[in-house]
Amino acid sequence: MSKQTRKSQAQQQTLPFSGWEASNMASGTSPLTLETLIIELEKSRKMELRSKLTSITEENGALQAAVEDLVSRSKRQNLRVIGLPEDIEGNNPRQFMADLFQEVAAEALSNSTPELDRDHRSLRPKPRQRSRSVIVRFHRYIDKERVLLWGKEHRNMTYQGHNIKFYEDFSGAVAKRRAAFNQVKSLLFKKGIRFGMIYPARLRVTFDGNTLLIPGHVCIKIHHCLYFV
């Protein structure tokens, strides 16, 4: 190894910065300036990603709302029947349900048999749970509304010795939001306070001549307050 080569290596070993830094200094760019530039680039990139994330989140929310609206609209002509034992429908469930509505809610249907598009049982219940509800799709929305209103006005309906009830067939998301009021509604019922649900998920309470509309996010507070009413 020549004397000049050994001298060059010794100089490199005594330098307090790397070869990359030395190159930058030779070009007139200090490490501090490069570090600042990198930090600014990272900040800019983070702001850009945050903006994109916000935009994607908003679009996703809008898409979810649109899908939920479509699902809810597809169920507008559906009715959920509670209280019928499994397999009571026999081999012709659609005719069975048409006869049921014609007998139980004859006045609401002007003594005519409603036209039904289809019906089926809901998902299989867990062990020891009651029988599944029957979901019926009416051909005409007005018939479904008349039967539903009849069911609300006549709470003690029976068919072939079984107590039955009629309910709206809500989407999973709406049903979950409405279920958040269950404990509150139970307390209101026990205290004799009038209440009702407004679509999609608001509780209407009538107390001392005043009517309140309560959204889901305050139902927990209302639940605690009812203990002192």
PDB file of N, CA and C in Angstrom, residues 57-159:
ATOM      1  N   THR A  57     -63.081   7.964   4.286  1.00  0.00           N
ATOM      2  CA  THR A  57     -64.025   7.719   5.374  1.00  0.00           C
ATOM      3  C   THR A  57     -65.392   8.312   5.066  1.00  0.00           C
ATOM      4  N   GLU A  58     -65.397   9.531   4.527  1.00  0.00           N
ATOM      5  CA  GLU A  58     -66.664  10.172   4.167  1.00  0.00           C
ATOM      6  C   GLU A  58     -67.370   9.411   3.053  1.00  0.00           C
ATOM      7  N   GLU A  59     -66.606   8.989   2.046  1.00  0.00           N
ATOM      8  CA  GLU A  59     -67.200   8.224   0.947  1.00  0.00           C
ATOM      9  C   GLU A  59     -67.756   6.888   1.447  1.00  0.00           C
ATOM     10  N   ASN A  60     -67.007   6.249   2.346  1.00  0.00           N
ATOM     11  CA  ASN A  60     -67.466   4.974   2.894  1.00  0.00           C
ATOM     12  C   ASN A  60     -68.759   5.153   3.682  1.00  0.00           C
ATOM     13  N   GLY A  61     -68.828   6.239   4.466  1.00  0.00           N
ATOM     14  CA  GLY A  61     -70.048   6.521   5.214  1.00  0.00           C
ATOM     15  C   GLY A  61     -71.234   6.749   4.302  1.00  0.00           C
ATOM     16  N   ALA A  62     -70.995   7.488   3.198  1.00  0.00           N
ATOM     17  CA  ALA A  62     -72.070   7.749   2.235  1.00  0.00           C
ATOM     18  C   ALA A  62     -72.531   6.457   1.564  1.00  0.00           C
ATOM     19  N   LEU A  63     -71.573   5.580   1.227  1.00  0.00           N
ATOM     20  CA  LEU A  63     -71.925   4.301   0.605  1.00  0.00           C
ATOM     21  C   LEU A  63     -72.707   3.414   1.568  1.00  0.00           C
ATOM     22  N   GLN A  64     -72.280   3.388   2.826  1.00  0.00           N
ATOM     23  CA  GLN A  64     -73.000   2.594   3.817  1.00  0.00           C
ATOM     24  C   GLN A  64     -74.427   3.097   3.987  1.00  0.00           C
ATOM     25  N   ALA A  65     -74.588   4.427   4.011  1.00  0.00           N
ATOM     26  CA  ALA A  65     -75.929   5.004   4.142  1.00  0.00           C
ATOM     27  C   ALA A  65     -76.795   4.650   2.939  1.00  0.00           C
ATOM     28  N   ALA A  66     -76.181   4.679   1.735  1.00  0.00           N
ATOM     29  CA  ALA A  66     -76.930   4.348   0.521  1.00  0.00           C
ATOM     30  C   ALA A  66     -77.364   2.882   0.525  1.00  0.00           C
ATOM     31  N   VAL A  67     -76.447   1.998   0.930  1.00  0.00           N
ATOM     32  CA  VAL A  67     -76.781   0.570   0.994  1.00  0.00           C
ATOM     33  C   VAL A  67     -77.873   0.327   2.034  1.00  0.00           C
ATOM     34  N   GLU A  68     -77.745   0.973   3.184  1.00  0.00           N
ATOM     35  CA  GLU A  68     -78.750   0.823   4.234  1.00  0.00           C
ATOM     36  C   GLU A  68     -80.117   1.295   3.760  1.00  0.00           C
ATOM     37  N   ASP A  69     -80.131   2.389   3.002  1.00  0.00           N
ATOM     38  CA  ASP A  69     -81.393   2.897   2.462  1.00  0.00           C
ATOM     39  C   ASP A  69     -82.010   1.895   1.486  1.00  0.00           C
ATOM     40  N   LEU A  70     -81.171   1.301   0.632  1.00  0.00           N
ATOM     41  CA  LEU A  70     -81.673   0.309  -0.325  1.00  0.00           C
ATOM     42  C   LEU A  70     -82.228  -0.927   0.385  1.00  0.00           C
ATOM     43  N   VAL A  71     -81.511  -1.386   1.417  1.00  0.00           N
ATOM     44  CA  VAL A  71     -81.980  -2.556   2.166  1.00  0.00           C
ATOM     45  C   VAL A  71     -83.312  -2.255   2.839  1.00  0.00           C
ATOM     46  N   SER A  72     -83.409  -1.072   3.440  1.00  0.00           N
ATOM     47  CA  SER A  72     -84.649  -0.695   4.125  1.00  0.00           C
ATOM     48  C   SER A  72     -85.810  -0.589   3.146  1.00  0.00           C
ATOM     49  N   ARG A  73     -85.543  -0.011   1.969  1.00  0.00           N
ATOM     50  CA  ARG A  73     -86.602   0.106   0.964  1.00  0.00           C
ATOM     51  C   ARG A  73     -87.066  -1.269   0.472  1.00  0.00           C
ATOM     52  N   SER A  74     -86.126  -2.206   0.386  1.00  0.00           N
ATOM     53  CA  SER A  74     -86.489  -3.551  -0.081  1.00  0.00           C
ATOM     54  C   SER A  74     -87.371  -4.285   0.924  1.00  0.00           C
ATOM     55  N   LYS A  75     -87.414  -3.797   2.171  1.00  0.00           N
ATOM     56  CA  LYS A  75     -88.200  -4.437   3.218  1.00  0.00           C
ATOM     57  C   LYS A  75     -89.506  -3.707   3.514  1.00  0.00           C
ATOM     58  N   ARG A  76     -89.818  -2.686   2.743  1.00  0.00           N
ATOM     59  CA  ARG A  76     -91.002  -1.879   3.031  1.00  0.00           C
ATOM     60  C   ARG A  76     -92.294  -2.692   3.007  1.00  0.00           C
ATOM     61  N   GLN A  77     -92.356  -3.717   2.189  1.00  0.00           N
ATOM     62  CA  GLN A  77     -93.571  -4.523   2.071  1.00  0.00           C
ATOM     63  C   GLN A  77     -93.520  -5.792   2.917  1.00  0.00           C
ATOM     64  N   ASN A  78     -92.499  -5.881   3.769  1.00  0.00           N
ATOM     65  CA  ASN A  78     -92.341  -7.065   4.619  1.00  0.00           C
ATOM     66  C   ASN A  78     -93.020  -6.877   5.972  1.00  0.00           C
ATOM     67  N   LEU A  79     -93.469  -7.988   6.530  1.00  0.00           N
ATOM     68  CA  LEU A  79     -94.043  -8.005   7.873  1.00  0.00           C
ATOM     69  C   LEU A  79     -93.467  -9.205   8.615  1.00  0.00           C
ATOM     70  N   ARG A  80     -93.146  -9.009   9.876  1.00  0.00           N
ATOM     71  CA  ARG A  80     -92.585 -10.086  10.691  1.00  0.00           C
ATOM     72  C   ARG A  80     -93.658 -10.566  11.678  1.00  0.00           C
ATOM     73  N   VAL A  81     -93.921 -11.861  11.658  1.00  0.00           N
ATOM     74  CA  VAL A  81     -94.947 -12.451  12.525  1.00  0.00           C
ATOM     75  C   VAL A  81     -94.261 -13.276  13.611  1.00  0.00           C
ATOM     76  N   ILE A  82     -94.579 -12.976  14.870  1.00  0.00           N
ATOM     77  CA  ILE A  82     -93.974 -13.648  16.020  1.00  0.00           C
ATOM     78  C   ILE A  82     -95.016 -14.539  16.696  1.00  0.00           C
ATOM     79  N   GLY A  83     -94.598 -15.723  17.124  1.00  0.00           N
ATOM     80  CA  GLY A  83     -95.453 -16.563  17.955  1.00  0.00           C
ATOM     81  C   GLY A  83     -95.949 -17.838  17.318  1.00  0.00           C
ATOM     82  N   LEU A  84     -95.635 -18.073  16.060  1.00  0.00           N
ATOM     83  CA  LEU A  84     -96.093 -19.291  15.391  1.00  0.00           C
ATOM     84  C   LEU A  84     -95.089 -20.425  15.601  1.00  0.00           C
ATOM     85  N   PRO A  85     -95.542 -21.596  16.050  1.00  0.00           N
ATOM     86  CA  PRO A  85     -94.627 -22.730  16.242  1.00  0.00           C
ATOM     87  C   PRO A  85     -93.995 -23.160  14.923  1.00  0.00           C
ATOM     88  N   GLU A  86     -92.859 -23.813  15.038  1.00  0.00           N
ATOM     89  CA  GLU A  86     -92.170 -24.316  13.857  1.00  0.00           C
ATOM     90  C   GLU A  86     -93.045 -25.333  13.113  1.00  0.00           C
ATOM     91  N   ASP A  87     -93.023 -25.261  11.782  1.00  0.00           N
ATOM     92  CA  ASP A  87     -93.685 -26.216  10.885  1.00  0.00           C
ATOM     93  C   ASP A  87     -95.211 -26.164  10.919  1.00  0.00           C
ATOM     94  N   ILE A  88     -95.777 -25.166  11.583  1.00  0.00           N
ATOM     95  CA  ILE A  88     -97.237 -25.062  11.598  1.00  0.00           C
ATOM     96  C   ILE A  88     -97.782 -24.715  10.217  1.00  0.00           C
ATOM     97  N   GLU A  89     -96.933 -24.140   9.348  1.00  0.00           N
ATOM     98  CA  GLU A  89     -97.378 -23.704   8.021  1.00  0.00           C
ATOM     99  C   GLU A  89     -97.707 -24.864   7.082  1.00  0.00           C
ATOM    100  N   GLY A  90     -97.150 -26.038   7.356  1.00  0.00           N
ATOM    101  CA  GLY A  90     -97.397 -27.180   6.485  1.00  0.00           C
ATOM    102  C   GLY A  90     -96.655 -27.067   5.166  1.00  0.00           C
ATOM    103  N   ASN A  91     -97.225 -27.647   4.101  1.00  0.00           N
ATOM    104  CA  ASN A  91     -96.562 -27.689   2.799  1.00  0.00           C
ATOM    105  C   ASN A  91     -96.791 -26.447   1.947  1.00  0.00           C
ATOM    106  N   ASN A  92     -97.715 -25.584   2.361  1.00  0.00           N
ATOM    107  CA  ASN A  92     -98.010 -24.373   1.591  1.00  0.00           C
ATOM    108  C   ASN A  92     -97.985 -23.166   2.526  1.00  0.00           C
ATOM    109  N   PRO A  93     -96.791 -22.732   2.924  1.00  0.00           N
ATOM    110  CA  PRO A  93     -96.691 -21.651   3.911  1.00  0.00           C
ATOM    111  C   PRO A  93     -97.292 -20.333   3.441  1.00  0.00           C
ATOM    112  N   ARG A  94     -97.197 -20.028   2.160  1.00  0.00           N
ATOM    113  CA  ARG A  94     -97.736 -18.756   1.681  1.00  0.00           C
ATOM    114  C   ARG A  94     -99.258 -18.716   1.823  1.00  0.00           C
ATOM    115  N   GLN A  95     -99.921 -19.811   1.468  1.00  0.00           N
ATOM    116  CA  GLN A  95    -101.377 -19.867   1.616  1.00  0.00           C
ATOM    117  C   GLN A  95    -101.769 -19.851   3.089  1.00  0.00           C
ATOM    118  N   PHE A  96    -100.962 -20.515   3.914  1.00  0.00           N
ATOM    119  CA  PHE A  96    -101.224 -20.532   5.354  1.00  0.00           C
ATOM    120  C   PHE A  96    -101.205 -19.117   5.914  1.00  0.00           C
ATOM    121  N   MET A  97    -100.195 -18.326   5.531  1.00  0.00           N
ATOM    122  CA  MET A  97    -100.093 -16.968   6.048  1.00  0.00           C
ATOM    123  C   MET A  97    -101.200 -16.079   5.489  1.00  0.00           C
ATOM    124  N   ALA A  98    -101.577 -16.287   4.240  1.00  0.00           N
ATOM    125  CA  ALA A  98    -102.672 -15.507   3.662  1.00  0.00           C
ATOM    126  C   ALA A  98    -103.972 -15.779   4.416  1.00  0.00           C
ATOM    127  N   ASP A  99    -104.228 -17.046   4.735  1.00  0.00           N
ATOM    128  CA  ASP A  99    -105.422 -17.395   5.502  1.00  0.00           C
ATOM    129  C   ASP A  99    -105.360 -16.799   6.907  1.00  0.00           C
ATOM    130  N   LEU A 100    -104.174 -16.797   7.495  1.00  0.00           N
ATOM    131  CA  LEU A 100    -104.008 -16.226   8.837  1.00  0.00           C
ATOM    132  C   LEU A 100    -104.390 -14.751   8.843  1.00  0.00           C
ATOM    133  N   PHE A 101    -103.848 -13.990   7.898  1.00  0.00           N
ATOM    134  CA  PHE A 101    -104.151 -12.555   7.859  1.00  0.00           C
ATOM    135  C   PHE A 101    -105.633 -12.311   7.574  1.00  0.00           C
ATOM    136  N   GLN A 102    -106.197 -13.122   6.689  1.00  0.00           N
ATOM    137  CA  GLN A 102    -107.602 -12.937   6.335  1.00  0.00           C
ATOM    138  C   GLN A 102    -108.505 -13.207   7.538  1.00  0.00           C
ATOM    139  N   GLU A 103    -108.115 -14.140   8.388  1.00  0.00           N
ATOM    140  CA  GLU A 103    -108.927 -14.470   9.563  1.00  0.00           C
ATOM    141  C   GLU A 103    -108.685 -13.505  10.714  1.00  0.00           C
ATOM    142  N   VAL A 104    -107.418 -13.219  10.995  1.00  0.00           N
ATOM    143  CA  VAL A 104    -107.091 -12.402  12.161  1.00  0.00           C
ATOM    144  C   VAL A 104    -107.386 -10.927  11.918  1.00  0.00           C
ATOM    145  N   ALA A 105    -107.071 -10.433  10.723  1.00  0.00           N
ATOM    146  CA  ALA A 105    -107.233  -9.005  10.422  1.00  0.00           C
ATOM    147  C   ALA A 105    -108.225  -8.800   9.287  1.00  0.00           C
ATOM    148  N   ALA A 106    -109.345  -9.502   9.356  1.00  0.00           N
ATOM    149  CA  ALA A 106    -110.330  -9.448   8.271  1.00  0.00           C
ATOM    150  C   ALA A 106    -110.857  -8.038   8.039  1.00  0.00           C
ATOM    151  N   GLU A 107    -111.139  -7.312   9.120  1.00  0.00           N
ATOM    152  CA  GLU A 107    -111.684  -5.962   8.980  1.00  0.00           C
ATOM    153  C   GLU A 107    -110.676  -5.031   8.316  1.00  0.00           C
ATOM    154  N   ALA A 108    -109.412  -5.180   8.665  1.00  0.00           N
ATOM    155  CA  ALA A 108    -108.379  -4.325   8.076  1.00  0.00           C
ATOM    156  C   ALA A 108    -108.243  -4.572   6.582  1.00  0.00           C
ATOM    157  N   LEU A 109    -108.521  -5.791   6.148  1.00  0.00           N
ATOM    158  CA  LEU A 109    -108.381  -6.168   4.736  1.00  0.00           C
ATOM    159  C   LEU A 109    -109.715  -6.204   4.007  1.00  0.00           C
ATOM    160  N   SER A 110    -110.745  -5.642   4.627  1.00  0.00           N
ATOM    161  CA  SER A 110    -112.091  -5.622   4.019  1.00  0.00           C
ATOM    162  C   SER A 110    -112.551  -7.028   3.658  1.00  0.00           C
ATOM    163  N   ASN A 111    -112.242  -7.977   4.561  1.00  0.00           N
ATOM    164  CA  ASN A 111    -112.677  -9.374   4.414  1.00  0.00           C
ATOM    165  C   ASN A 111    -112.147 -10.054   3.154  1.00  0.00           C
ATOM    166  N   SER A 112    -111.052  -9.565   2.623  1.00  0.00           N
ATOM    167  CA  SER A 112    -110.446 -10.183   1.441  1.00  0.00           C
ATOM    168  C   SER A 112    -109.135 -10.862   1.826  1.00  0.00           C
ATOM    169  N   THR A 113    -108.722 -11.816   1.019  1.00  0.00           N
ATOM    170  CA  THR A 113    -107.464 -12.508   1.270  1.00  0.00           C
ATOM    171  C   THR A 113    -106.319 -11.736   0.627  1.00  0.00           C
ATOM    172  N   PRO A 114    -105.293 -11.349   1.395  1.00  0.00           N
ATOM    173  CA  PRO A 114    -104.201 -10.555   0.830  1.00  0.00           C
ATOM    174  C   PRO A 114    -103.342 -11.368  -0.129  1.00  0.00           C
ATOM    175  N   GLU A 115    -102.798 -10.702  -1.122  1.00  0.00           N
ATOM    176  CA  GLU A 115    -101.888 -11.365  -2.057  1.00  0.00           C
ATOM    177  C   GLU A 115    -100.468 -11.269  -1.514  1.00  0.00           C
ATOM    178  N   LEU A 116     -99.832 -12.395  -1.346  1.00  0.00           N
ATOM    179  CA  LEU A 116     -98.478 -12.448  -0.798  1.00  0.00           C
ATOM    180  C   LEU A 116     -97.501 -12.908  -1.869  1.00  0.00           C
ATOM    181  N   ASP A 117     -96.336 -12.285  -1.892  1.00  0.00           N
ATOM    182  CA  ASP A 117     -95.303 -12.684  -2.850  1.00  0.00           C
ATOM    183  C   ASP A 117     -94.532 -13.907  -2.364  1.00  0.00           C
ATOM    184  N   ARG A 118     -94.172 -13.906  -1.079  1.00  0.00           N
ATOM    185  CA  ARG A 118     -93.412 -15.035  -0.525  1.00  0.00           C
ATOM    186  C   ARG A 118     -93.360 -14.898   0.995  1.00  0.00           C
ATOM    187  N   ASP A 119     -92.912 -15.943   1.645  1.00  0.00           N
ATOM    188  CA  ASP A 119     -92.676 -15.889   3.091  1.00  0.00           C
ATOM    189  C   ASP A 119     -91.647 -16.950   3.454  1.00  0.00           C
ATOM    190  N   HIS A 120     -90.980 -16.722   4.559  1.00  0.00           N
ATOM    191  CA  HIS A 120     -89.972 -17.685   5.020  1.00  0.00           C
ATOM    192  C   HIS A 120     -89.687 -17.441   6.494  1.00  0.00           C
ATOM    193  N   ARG A 121     -89.097 -18.412   7.122  1.00  0.00           N
ATOM    194  CA  ARG A 121     -88.680 -18.274   8.511  1.00  0.00           C
ATOM    195  C   ARG A 121     -87.359 -17.510   8.582  1.00  0.00           C
ATOM    196  N   SER A 122     -87.145 -16.836   9.700  1.00  0.00           N
ATOM    197  CA  SER A 122     -85.874 -16.156   9.912  1.00  0.00           C
ATOM    198  C   SER A 122     -84.802 -17.196  10.227  1.00  0.00           C
ATOM    199  N   LEU A 123     -83.598 -16.741  10.578  1.00  0.00           N
ATOM    200  CA  LEU A 123     -82.489 -17.655  10.843  1.00  0.00           C
ATOM    201  C   LEU A 123     -82.815 -18.607  11.983  1.00  0.00           C
ATOM    202  N   ARG A 124     -82.187 -19.767  11.940  1.00  0.00           N
ATOM    203  CA  ARG A 124     -82.418 -20.803  12.943  1.00  0.00           C
ATOM    204  C   ARG A 124     -82.088 -20.270  14.342  1.00  0.00           C
ATOM    205  N   PRO A 125     -82.993 -20.443  15.329  1.00  0.00           N
ATOM    206  CA  PRO A 125     -82.730 -19.934  16.680  1.00  0.00           C
ATOM    207  C   PRO A 125     -81.680 -20.772  17.394  1.00  0.00           C
ATOM    208  N   LYS A 126     -81.100 -20.193  18.434  1.00  0.00           N
ATOM    209  CA  LYS A 126     -80.163 -20.929  19.260  1.00  0.00           C
ATOM    210  C   LYS A 126     -80.929 -21.949  20.113  1.00  0.00           C
ATOM    211  N   PRO A 127     -80.231 -22.955  20.644  1.00  0.00           N
ATOM    212  CA  PRO A 127     -80.916 -23.952  21.483  1.00  0.00           C
ATOM    213  C   PRO A 127     -81.692 -23.304  22.626  1.00  0.00           C
ATOM    214  N   ARG A 128     -82.893 -23.809  22.884  1.00  0.00           N
ATOM    215  CA  ARG A 128     -83.784 -23.359  23.956  1.00  0.00           C
ATOM    216  C   ARG A 128     -84.413 -21.995  23.678  1.00  0.00           C
ATOM    217  N   GLN A 129     -84.200 -21.432  22.511  1.00  0.00           N
ATOM    218  CA  GLN A 129     -84.875 -20.196  22.155  1.00  0.00           C
ATOM    219  C   GLN A 129     -86.231 -20.512  21.544  1.00  0.00           C
ATOM    220  N   ARG A 130     -87.101 -19.486  21.524  1.00  0.00           N
ATOM    221  CA  ARG A 130     -88.436 -19.676  20.972  1.00  0.00           C
ATOM    222  C   ARG A 130     -88.356 -19.887  19.456  1.00  0.00           C
ATOM    223  N   SER A 131     -89.496 -20.245  18.886  1.00  0.00           N
ATOM    224  CA  SER A 131     -89.537 -20.518  17.450  1.00  0.00           C
ATOM    225  C   SER A 131     -89.187 -19.273  16.648  1.00  0.00           C
ATOM    226  N   ARG A 132     -88.738 -19.486  15.439  1.00  0.00           N
ATOM    227  CA  ARG A 132     -88.334 -18.375  14.576  1.00  0.00           C
ATOM    228  C   ARG A 132     -89.540 -17.565  14.119  1.00  0.00           C
ATOM    229  N   SER A 133     -89.306 -16.297  13.872  1.00  0.00           N
ATOM    230  CA  SER A 133     -90.368 -15.460  13.323  1.00  0.00           C
ATOM    231  C   SER A 133     -90.558 -15.787  11.844  1.00  0.00           C
ATOM    232  N   VAL A 134     -91.734 -15.453  11.327  1.00  0.00           N
ATOM    233  CA  VAL A 134     -92.044 -15.652   9.914  1.00  0.00           C
ATOM    234  C   VAL A 134     -92.024 -14.293   9.229  1.00  0.00           C
ATOM    235  N   ILE A 135     -91.245 -14.175   8.165  1.00  0.00           N
ATOM    236  CA  ILE A 135     -91.157 -12.925   7.417  1.00  0.00           C
ATOM    237  C   ILE A 135     -91.991 -13.069   6.150  1.00  0.00           C
ATOM    238  N   VAL A 136     -92.957 -12.181   6.008  1.00  0.00           N
ATOM    239  CA  VAL A 136     -93.907 -12.250   4.896  1.00  0.00           C
ATOM    240  C   VAL A 136     -93.774 -10.997   4.041  1.00  0.00           C
ATOM    241  N   ARG A 137     -93.737 -11.183   2.726  1.00  0.00           N
ATOM    242  CA  ARG A 137     -93.708 -10.042   1.808  1.00  0.00           C
ATOM    243  C   ARG A 137     -95.069  -9.926   1.127  1.00  0.00           C
ATOM    244  N   PHE A 138     -95.734  -8.801   1.381  1.00  0.00           N
ATOM    245  CA  PHE A 138     -97.020  -8.522   0.746  1.00  0.00           C
ATOM    246  C   PHE A 138     -96.800  -8.004  -0.675  1.00  0.00           C
ATOM    247  N   HIS A 139     -97.727  -8.330  -1.537  1.00  0.00           N
ATOM    248  CA  HIS A 139     -97.646  -7.823  -2.907  1.00  0.00           C
ATOM    249  C   HIS A 139     -97.962  -6.330  -2.948  1.00  0.00           C
ATOM    250  N   ARG A 140     -98.831  -5.893  -2.048  1.00  0.00           N
ATOM    251  CA  ARG A 140     -99.224  -4.479  -1.994  1.00  0.00           C
ATOM    252  C   ARG A 140     -98.820  -3.879  -0.651  1.00  0.00           C
ATOM    253  N   TYR A 141     -98.122  -2.775  -0.721  1.00  0.00           N
ATOM    254  CA  TYR A 141     -97.652  -2.096   0.490  1.00  0.00           C
ATOM    255  C   TYR A 141     -98.820  -1.694   1.381  1.00  0.00           C
ATOM    256  N   ILE A 142     -99.926  -1.244   0.793  1.00  0.00           N
ATOM    257  CA  ILE A 142    -101.059  -0.780   1.585  1.00  0.00           C
ATOM    258  C   ILE A 142    -101.656  -1.906   2.422  1.00  0.00           C
ATOM    259  N   ASP A 143    -101.664  -3.127   1.891  1.00  0.00           N
ATOM    260  CA  ASP A 143    -102.167  -4.267   2.668  1.00  0.00           C
ATOM    261  C   ASP A 143    -101.279  -4.527   3.879  1.00  0.00           C
ATOM    262  N   LYS A 144     -99.992  -4.455   3.665  1.00  0.00           N
ATOM    263  CA  LYS A 144     -99.063  -4.669   4.777  1.00  0.00           C
ATOM    264  C   LYS A 144     -99.263  -3.617   5.855  1.00  0.00           C
ATOM    265  N   GLU A 145     -99.436  -2.347   5.462  1.00  0.00           N
ATOM    266  CA  GLU A 145     -99.638  -1.271   6.429  1.00  0.00           C
ATOM    267  C   GLU A 145    -100.939  -1.459   7.203  1.00  0.00           C
ATOM    268  N   ARG A 146    -101.971  -1.892   6.538  1.00  0.00           N
ATOM    269  CA  ARG A 146    -103.255  -2.111   7.218  1.00  0.00           C
ATOM    270  C   ARG A 146    -103.157  -3.233   8.243  1.00  0.00           C
ATOM    271  N   VAL A 147    -102.493  -4.314   7.869  1.00  0.00           N
ATOM    272  CA  VAL A 147    -102.331  -5.433   8.798  1.00  0.00           C
ATOM    273  C   VAL A 147    -101.455  -5.024   9.977  1.00  0.00           C
ATOM    274  N   LEU A 148    -100.383  -4.290   9.709  1.00  0.00           N
ATOM    275  CA  LEU A 148     -99.489  -3.844  10.779  1.00  0.00           C
ATOM    276  C   LEU A 148    -100.231  -2.940  11.755  1.00  0.00           C
ATOM    277  N   LEU A 149    -101.004  -1.989  11.244  1.00  0.00           N
ATOM    278  CA  LEU A 149    -101.773  -1.092  12.107  1.00  0.00           C
ATOM    279  C   LEU A 149    -102.792  -1.872  12.933  1.00  0.00           C
ATOM    280  N   TRP A 150    -103.422  -2.857  12.305  1.00  0.00           N
ATOM    281  CA  TRP A 150    -104.366  -3.697  13.029  1.00  0.00           C
ATOM    282  C   TRP A 150    -103.665  -4.417  14.186  1.00  0.00           C
ATOM    283  N   GLY A 151    -102.470  -4.899  13.924  1.00  0.00           N
ATOM    284  CA  GLY A 151    -101.721  -5.584  14.967  1.00  0.00           C
ATOM    285  C   GLY A 151    -101.355  -4.678  16.122  1.00  0.00           C
ATOM    286  N   LYS A 152    -101.077  -3.406  15.846  1.00  0.00           N
ATOM    287  CA  LYS A 152    -100.744  -2.456  16.913  1.00  0.00           C
ATOM    288  C   LYS A 152    -101.963  -2.128  17.761  1.00  0.00           C
ATOM    289  N   GLU A 153    -103.122  -2.127  17.128  1.00  0.00           N
ATOM    290  CA  GLU A 153    -104.353  -1.782  17.845  1.00  0.00           C
ATOM    291  C   GLU A 153    -104.954  -2.973  18.584  1.00  0.00           C
ATOM    292  N   HIS A 154    -104.589  -4.184  18.200  1.00  0.00           N
ATOM    293  CA  HIS A 154    -105.130  -5.391  18.821  1.00  0.00           C
ATOM    294  C   HIS A 154    -103.965  -6.238  19.333  1.00  0.00           C
ATOM    295  N   ARG A 155    -103.626  -6.036  20.582  1.00  0.00           N
ATOM    296  CA  ARG A 155    -102.443  -6.666  21.164  1.00  0.00           C
ATOM    297  C   ARG A 155    -102.644  -8.145  21.489  1.00  0.00           C
ATOM    298  N   ASN A 156    -103.874  -8.572  21.661  1.00  0.00           N
ATOM    299  CA  ASN A 156    -104.132  -9.949  22.106  1.00  0.00           C
ATOM    300  C   ASN A 156    -104.636 -10.816  20.959  1.00  0.00           C
ATOM    301  N   MET A 157    -103.905 -10.861  19.876  1.00  0.00           N
ATOM    302  CA  MET A 157    -104.306 -11.672  18.726  1.00  0.00           C
ATOM    303  C   MET A 157    -103.903 -13.132  18.936  1.00  0.00           C
ATOM    304  N   THR A 158    -104.762 -14.033  18.508  1.00  0.00           N
ATOM    305  CA  THR A 158    -104.460 -15.463  18.572  1.00  0.00           C
ATOM    306  C   THR A 158    -104.829 -16.116  17.243  1.00  0.00           C
ATOM    307  N   TYR A 159    -104.121 -17.195  16.927  1.00  0.00           N
ATOM    308  CA  TYR A 159    -104.437 -17.977  15.731  1.00  0.00           C
ATOM    309  C   TYR A 159    -104.148 -19.437  16.030  1.00  0.00           C
TER     310      TYR A 159
END
